[in-house]
Amino acid sequence: MLNAKKFVSAFLACTIATSVVISTGAGSIPAAIAAATVDTPVVSVPAGRYEQSVTVALSSTTSGADIYYTLDGTMPDETSLKFNGTPIVLKESTNISVIALKDGVWSKPATYGYIIKTTEKPLLKFAAMSDIHVGPGTEAENAKTRARYASNFDVLSSIFPNPDAIVIAGDIINDNGDGKGPDHQFARDVLQEQLARKNWSGMPVQIAIGNHDASVAEVKNYYPAEWFTDQPNGYYEKTIGGYSFSF
């Protein structure tokens, strides 16, 4: 029998001539069976861009906690690699996803993204989000969505402290012709909350409409005018950092 794992939400941080997939925050974690808490593992080397291989050790301030990790974009669990004290050597761009366990109690997970590149610098740095499929739900579900995007933006800022733009590449909501256009309001609020938290409110945000986004009119209605277009077909050209892009 295959031991299937849930993939965490894809969050793509990309540059011209360089890219890395950022995976964070979604998926289920085994339920705690005790009241104590376990601290999330941390890394010995900050996440970010490096021009050489990086050697990373993992630790938790909870004494005696076992640390599990993955390097393939999946949420770690008790079947994942167990950190034994030997540092992890990263020679290519990688996301380290971590979680700790002690006495049946799981920590919150975390993901640390590392870009290993040459000294060549990117012309522009974009963060691209696609197939978000965000929509309002119960109070608990909404809180979970907000927490997931807080984690997403934390990972993004650890790699690109000041990206040149954020591109939202369609399917922001999950409309299938069933009147979910107003869900864009919740999605907009979630995104604007994180932009404000990171002091990125003035950063260019560009939306490319997807087939689950209801209609061009509703995208126009629910997002700031500078995020989208006045053209009725939903397609447009934008100049960012002196370079032209079509959305």
mmCIF file of C-alpha atoms in Angstrom, residues 1-227:
data_model
loop_
_atom_site.group_PDB
_atom_site.id
_atom_site.type_symbol
_atom_site.label_atom_id
_atom_site.label_comp_id
_atom_site.label_asym_id
_atom_site.label_seq_id
_atom_site.Cartn_x
_atom_site.Cartn_y
_atom_site.Cartn_z
ATOM 1 C CA MET A 1 0.000 0.000 0.000
ATOM 2 C CA LEU A 2 1.324 3.419 -0.886
ATOM 3 C CA ASN A 3 1.892 5.801 1.982
ATOM 4 C CA ALA A 4 0.342 8.916 0.503
ATOM 5 C CA LYS A 5 1.270 12.342 1.816
ATOM 6 C CA LYS A 6 -0.529 15.624 1.480
ATOM 7 C CA PHE A 7 1.298 18.298 -0.431
ATOM 8 C CA VAL A 8 1.375 21.686 1.187
ATOM 9 C CA SER A 9 -0.009 24.694 -0.706
ATOM 10 C CA ALA A 10 2.169 25.743 -3.617
ATOM 11 C CA PHE A 11 3.382 29.286 -3.438
ATOM 12 C CA LEU A 12 5.745 30.110 -6.283
ATOM 13 C CA ALA A 13 8.425 32.746 -5.726
ATOM 14 C CA CYS A 14 10.089 33.435 -9.047
ATOM 15 C CA THR A 15 12.577 35.729 -10.748
ATOM 16 C CA ILE A 16 13.628 36.336 -14.313
ATOM 17 C CA ALA A 17 16.258 33.626 -14.895
ATOM 18 C CA THR A 18 15.820 32.076 -11.439
ATOM 19 C CA SER A 19 12.960 30.420 -9.553
ATOM 20 C CA VAL A 20 12.081 28.394 -6.481
ATOM 21 C CA VAL A 21 8.856 26.761 -5.350
ATOM 22 C CA ILE A 22 7.737 27.747 -1.916
ATOM 23 C CA SER A 23 5.514 25.257 -0.178
ATOM 24 C CA THR A 24 3.865 26.143 3.066
ATOM 25 C CA GLY A 25 1.190 25.937 5.596
ATOM 26 C CA ALA A 26 -1.621 23.631 4.456
ATOM 27 C CA GLY A 27 -2.387 20.007 5.264
ATOM 28 C CA SER A 28 -3.385 18.226 8.413
ATOM 29 C CA ILE A 29 -1.165 17.570 11.416
ATOM 30 C CA PRO A 30 -1.666 14.572 13.711
ATOM 31 C CA ALA A 31 -3.817 15.488 16.671
ATOM 32 C CA ALA A 32 -2.151 16.188 20.005
ATOM 33 C CA ILE A 33 -2.990 13.770 22.795
ATOM 34 C CA ALA A 34 -1.614 15.806 25.684
ATOM 35 C CA ALA A 35 -2.024 19.359 26.921
ATOM 36 C CA ALA A 36 1.674 20.343 26.676
ATOM 37 C CA THR A 37 3.029 22.307 23.726
ATOM 38 C CA VAL A 38 6.054 21.589 21.563
ATOM 39 C CA ASP A 39 8.038 24.405 19.981
ATOM 40 C CA THR A 40 8.405 24.553 16.207
ATOM 41 C CA PRO A 41 11.882 23.597 14.988
ATOM 42 C CA VAL A 42 14.187 26.363 13.802
ATOM 43 C CA VAL A 43 17.137 26.384 11.398
ATOM 44 C CA SER A 44 20.752 27.310 12.111
ATOM 45 C CA VAL A 45 21.103 29.281 8.870
ATOM 46 C CA PRO A 46 18.432 31.832 7.870
ATOM 47 C CA ALA A 47 16.335 31.031 4.826
ATOM 48 C CA GLY A 48 17.157 33.102 1.758
ATOM 49 C CA ARG A 49 19.353 33.312 -1.327
ATOM 50 C CA TYR A 50 22.904 31.960 -1.258
ATOM 51 C CA GLU A 51 25.672 31.727 -3.841
ATOM 52 C CA GLN A 52 27.146 28.496 -2.480
ATOM 53 C CA SER A 53 26.000 25.327 -0.734
ATOM 54 C CA VAL A 54 24.446 25.788 2.708
ATOM 55 C CA THR A 55 24.792 23.532 5.758
ATOM 56 C CA VAL A 56 21.697 23.644 7.965
ATOM 57 C CA ALA A 57 21.088 22.142 11.407
ATOM 58 C CA LEU A 58 17.632 21.823 12.989
ATOM 59 C CA SER A 59 16.713 22.349 16.631
ATOM 60 C CA SER A 60 13.735 22.831 18.938
ATOM 61 C CA THR A 61 13.735 24.597 22.285
ATOM 62 C CA THR A 62 11.568 21.738 23.578
ATOM 63 C CA SER A 63 14.060 19.359 25.180
ATOM 64 C CA GLY A 64 13.831 15.783 23.959
ATOM 65 C CA ALA A 65 11.562 16.545 20.998
ATOM 66 C CA ASP A 66 12.071 14.508 17.836
ATOM 67 C CA ILE A 67 12.371 16.602 14.680
ATOM 68 C CA TYR A 68 11.078 15.339 11.338
ATOM 69 C CA TYR A 69 11.692 17.057 8.020
ATOM 70 C CA THR A 70 11.150 16.807 4.266
ATOM 71 C CA LEU A 71 12.942 18.293 1.278
ATOM 72 C CA ASP A 72 10.310 17.478 -1.365
ATOM 73 C CA GLY A 73 7.458 19.897 -0.673
ATOM 74 C CA THR A 74 5.398 17.588 1.551
ATOM 75 C CA MET A 75 4.217 18.086 5.109
ATOM 76 C CA PRO A 76 6.502 16.044 7.405
ATOM 77 C CA ASP A 77 5.128 13.398 9.762
ATOM 78 C CA GLU A 78 6.464 10.440 11.738
ATOM 79 C CA THR A 79 7.331 8.594 8.505
ATOM 80 C CA SER A 80 9.543 11.440 7.253
ATOM 81 C CA LEU A 81 13.288 11.838 7.675
ATOM 82 C CA LYS A 82 14.222 12.211 11.347
ATOM 83 C CA PHE A 83 16.914 14.750 12.160
ATOM 84 C CA ASN A 84 19.750 12.938 13.950
ATOM 85 C CA GLY A 85 22.042 15.873 14.582
ATOM 86 C CA THR A 86 23.949 15.653 11.311
ATOM 87 C CA PRO A 87 23.560 18.972 9.445
ATOM 88 C CA ILE A 88 21.718 18.954 6.119
ATOM 89 C CA VAL A 89 23.862 20.069 3.171
ATOM 90 C CA LEU A 90 21.894 21.927 0.488
ATOM 91 C CA LYS A 91 23.596 22.175 -2.909
ATOM 92 C CA GLU A 92 20.531 23.279 -4.863
ATOM 93 C CA SER A 93 17.392 25.312 -4.213
ATOM 94 C CA THR A 94 15.338 23.503 -1.582
ATOM 95 C CA ASN A 95 12.529 23.992 0.916
ATOM 96 C CA ILE A 96 13.053 22.385 4.322
ATOM 97 C CA SER A 97 9.680 21.629 5.950
ATOM 98 C CA VAL A 98 9.912 20.739 9.644
ATOM 99 C CA ILE A 99 7.796 19.586 12.563
ATOM 100 C CA ALA A 100 8.600 18.302 16.078
ATOM 101 C CA LEU A 101 7.024 15.582 18.234
ATOM 102 C CA LYS A 102 7.258 14.814 21.936
ATOM 103 C CA ASP A 103 5.041 12.538 24.025
ATOM 104 C CA GLY A 104 2.407 12.430 21.296
ATOM 105 C CA VAL A 105 2.242 16.227 20.970
ATOM 106 C CA TRP A 106 3.090 17.847 17.628
ATOM 107 C CA SER A 107 4.506 21.313 17.123
ATOM 108 C CA LYS A 108 3.236 23.656 14.470
ATOM 109 C CA PRO A 109 4.991 23.060 11.125
ATOM 110 C CA ALA A 110 7.285 25.507 9.384
ATOM 111 C CA THR A 111 8.979 25.768 6.007
ATOM 112 C CA TYR A 112 12.318 27.435 5.276
ATOM 113 C CA GLY A 113 13.171 28.211 1.652
ATOM 114 C CA TYR A 114 16.720 28.346 0.292
ATOM 115 C CA ILE A 115 17.719 29.547 -3.179
ATOM 116 C CA ILE A 116 21.172 28.320 -4.187
ATOM 117 C CA LYS A 117 22.261 30.310 -7.246
ATOM 118 C CA THR A 118 25.326 31.767 -8.903
ATOM 119 C CA THR A 119 26.462 35.347 -8.443
ATOM 120 C CA GLU A 120 24.258 36.378 -11.367
ATOM 121 C CA LYS A 121 21.582 38.722 -10.058
ATOM 122 C CA PRO A 122 17.974 38.663 -11.291
ATOM 123 C CA LEU A 123 16.652 41.589 -13.290
ATOM 124 C CA LEU A 124 13.345 41.502 -11.425
ATOM 125 C CA LYS A 125 11.930 39.486 -8.548
ATOM 126 C CA PHE A 126 8.291 38.364 -8.771
ATOM 127 C CA ALA A 127 6.200 36.322 -6.366
ATOM 128 C CA ALA A 128 3.512 34.403 -8.262
ATOM 129 C CA MET A 129 0.417 32.827 -6.719
ATOM 130 C CA SER A 130 -1.857 30.581 -8.760
ATOM 131 C CA ASP A 131 -4.964 28.484 -8.089
ATOM 132 C CA ILE A 132 -5.519 29.982 -4.663
ATOM 133 C CA HIS A 133 -9.207 28.932 -4.573
ATOM 134 C CA VAL A 134 -9.955 31.006 -1.466
ATOM 135 C CA GLY A 135 -13.488 31.440 -0.183
ATOM 136 C CA PRO A 136 -15.209 32.325 3.090
ATOM 137 C CA GLY A 137 -16.371 29.572 5.425
ATOM 138 C CA THR A 138 -16.892 29.147 9.134
ATOM 139 C CA GLU A 139 -15.019 31.327 11.600
ATOM 140 C CA ALA A 140 -12.551 28.491 12.217
ATOM 141 C CA GLU A 141 -12.060 27.888 8.484
ATOM 142 C CA ASN A 142 -11.465 31.591 7.867
ATOM 143 C CA ALA A 143 -8.892 31.704 10.670
ATOM 144 C CA LYS A 144 -7.111 28.701 9.155
ATOM 145 C CA THR A 145 -6.994 30.399 5.745
ATOM 146 C CA ARG A 146 -5.577 33.587 7.254
ATOM 147 C CA ALA A 147 -2.947 31.612 9.174
ATOM 148 C CA ARG A 148 -1.956 29.760 6.007
ATOM 149 C CA TYR A 149 -1.416 32.990 4.089
ATOM 150 C CA ALA A 150 0.500 34.526 6.983
ATOM 151 C CA SER A 151 2.860 31.551 6.694
ATOM 152 C CA ASN A 152 3.000 31.916 2.898
ATOM 153 C CA PHE A 153 3.989 35.563 3.106
ATOM 154 C CA ASP A 154 6.544 34.863 5.844
ATOM 155 C CA VAL A 155 8.274 32.329 3.600
ATOM 156 C CA LEU A 156 8.135 34.719 0.650
ATOM 157 C CA SER A 157 9.660 37.601 2.609
ATOM 158 C CA SER A 158 12.439 35.348 3.922
ATOM 159 C CA ILE A 159 13.575 34.809 0.314
ATOM 160 C CA PHE A 160 12.607 38.098 -1.329
ATOM 161 C CA PRO A 161 12.428 40.834 1.324
ATOM 162 C CA ASN A 162 11.302 43.321 -1.339
ATOM 163 C CA PRO A 163 9.948 41.673 -4.501
ATOM 164 C CA ASP A 164 9.273 43.947 -7.456
ATOM 165 C CA ALA A 165 5.691 42.714 -7.825
ATOM 166 C CA ILE A 166 3.228 40.046 -6.772
ATOM 167 C CA VAL A 167 1.464 38.273 -9.631
ATOM 168 C CA ILE A 168 -1.834 36.534 -8.867
ATOM 169 C CA ALA A 169 -2.090 34.137 -11.786
ATOM 170 C CA GLY A 170 -5.783 33.306 -11.789
ATOM 171 C CA ASP A 171 -8.311 31.078 -10.012
ATOM 172 C CA ILE A 172 -8.347 33.224 -6.892
ATOM 173 C CA ILE A 173 -11.735 31.786 -5.919
ATOM 174 C CA ASN A 174 -13.490 28.552 -6.881
ATOM 175 C CA ASP A 175 -16.448 29.685 -8.960
ATOM 176 C CA ASN A 176 -17.942 27.101 -11.312
ATOM 177 C CA GLY A 177 -20.780 29.209 -12.632
ATOM 178 C CA ASP A 178 -22.488 28.935 -9.250
ATOM 179 C CA GLY A 179 -22.527 32.570 -8.149
ATOM 180 C CA LYS A 180 -19.400 32.649 -5.998
ATOM 181 C CA GLY A 181 -18.151 35.945 -7.409
ATOM 182 C CA PRO A 182 -18.594 37.708 -4.036
ATOM 183 C CA ASP A 183 -15.965 35.333 -2.585
ATOM 184 C CA HIS A 184 -13.431 37.717 -4.144
ATOM 185 C CA GLN A 185 -14.116 40.111 -1.273
ATOM 186 C CA PHE A 186 -12.802 37.594 1.278
ATOM 187 C CA ALA A 187 -9.788 36.790 -0.924
ATOM 188 C CA ARG A 188 -9.004 40.491 -1.316
ATOM 189 C CA ASP A 189 -9.185 41.034 2.453
ATOM 190 C CA VAL A 190 -6.818 38.110 3.127
ATOM 191 C CA LEU A 191 -4.275 39.412 0.603
ATOM 192 C CA GLN A 192 -4.481 43.026 1.756
ATOM 193 C CA GLU A 193 -4.044 41.983 5.404
ATOM 194 C CA GLN A 194 -0.768 40.246 4.552
ATOM 195 C CA LEU A 195 0.457 43.078 2.342
ATOM 196 C CA ALA A 196 -0.157 45.501 5.199
ATOM 197 C CA ARG A 197 1.531 43.183 7.718
ATOM 198 C CA LYS A 198 4.667 43.077 5.561
ATOM 199 C CA ASN A 199 4.551 46.828 4.833
ATOM 200 C CA TRP A 200 4.026 45.998 1.160
ATOM 201 C CA SER A 201 0.817 47.961 0.626
ATOM 202 C CA GLY A 202 2.499 50.041 -2.086
ATOM 203 C CA MET A 203 3.924 47.043 -3.937
ATOM 204 C CA PRO A 204 2.531 46.391 -7.452
ATOM 205 C CA VAL A 205 0.002 43.550 -7.493
ATOM 206 C CA GLN A 206 -1.184 42.257 -10.873
ATOM 207 C CA ILE A 207 -4.086 39.865 -11.416
ATOM 208 C CA ALA A 208 -4.384 37.520 -14.384
ATOM 209 C CA ILE A 209 -7.970 36.234 -14.498
ATOM 210 C CA GLY A 210 -8.612 32.475 -14.406
ATOM 211 C CA ASN A 211 -11.551 30.295 -15.410
ATOM 212 C CA HIS A 212 -12.738 29.964 -11.788
ATOM 213 C CA ASP A 213 -12.806 33.709 -11.094
ATOM 214 C CA ALA A 214 -16.492 34.219 -12.045
ATOM 215 C CA SER A 215 -16.253 37.144 -14.493
ATOM 216 C CA VAL A 216 -14.100 40.061 -15.561
ATOM 217 C CA ALA A 217 -16.718 42.421 -14.134
ATOM 218 C CA GLU A 218 -16.581 40.844 -10.684
ATOM 219 C CA VAL A 219 -12.782 40.858 -10.547
ATOM 220 C CA LYS A 220 -12.927 44.558 -11.451
ATOM 221 C CA ASN A 221 -15.521 45.127 -8.753
ATOM 222 C CA TYR A 222 -13.739 43.498 -5.827
ATOM 223 C CA TYR A 223 -10.065 44.480 -6.253
ATOM 224 C CA PRO A 224 -8.213 47.807 -6.352
ATOM 225 C CA ALA A 225 -8.290 49.289 -9.859
ATOM 226 C CA GLU A 226 -4.497 49.186 -10.177
ATOM 227 C CA TRP A 227 -4.482 45.401 -9.608
#
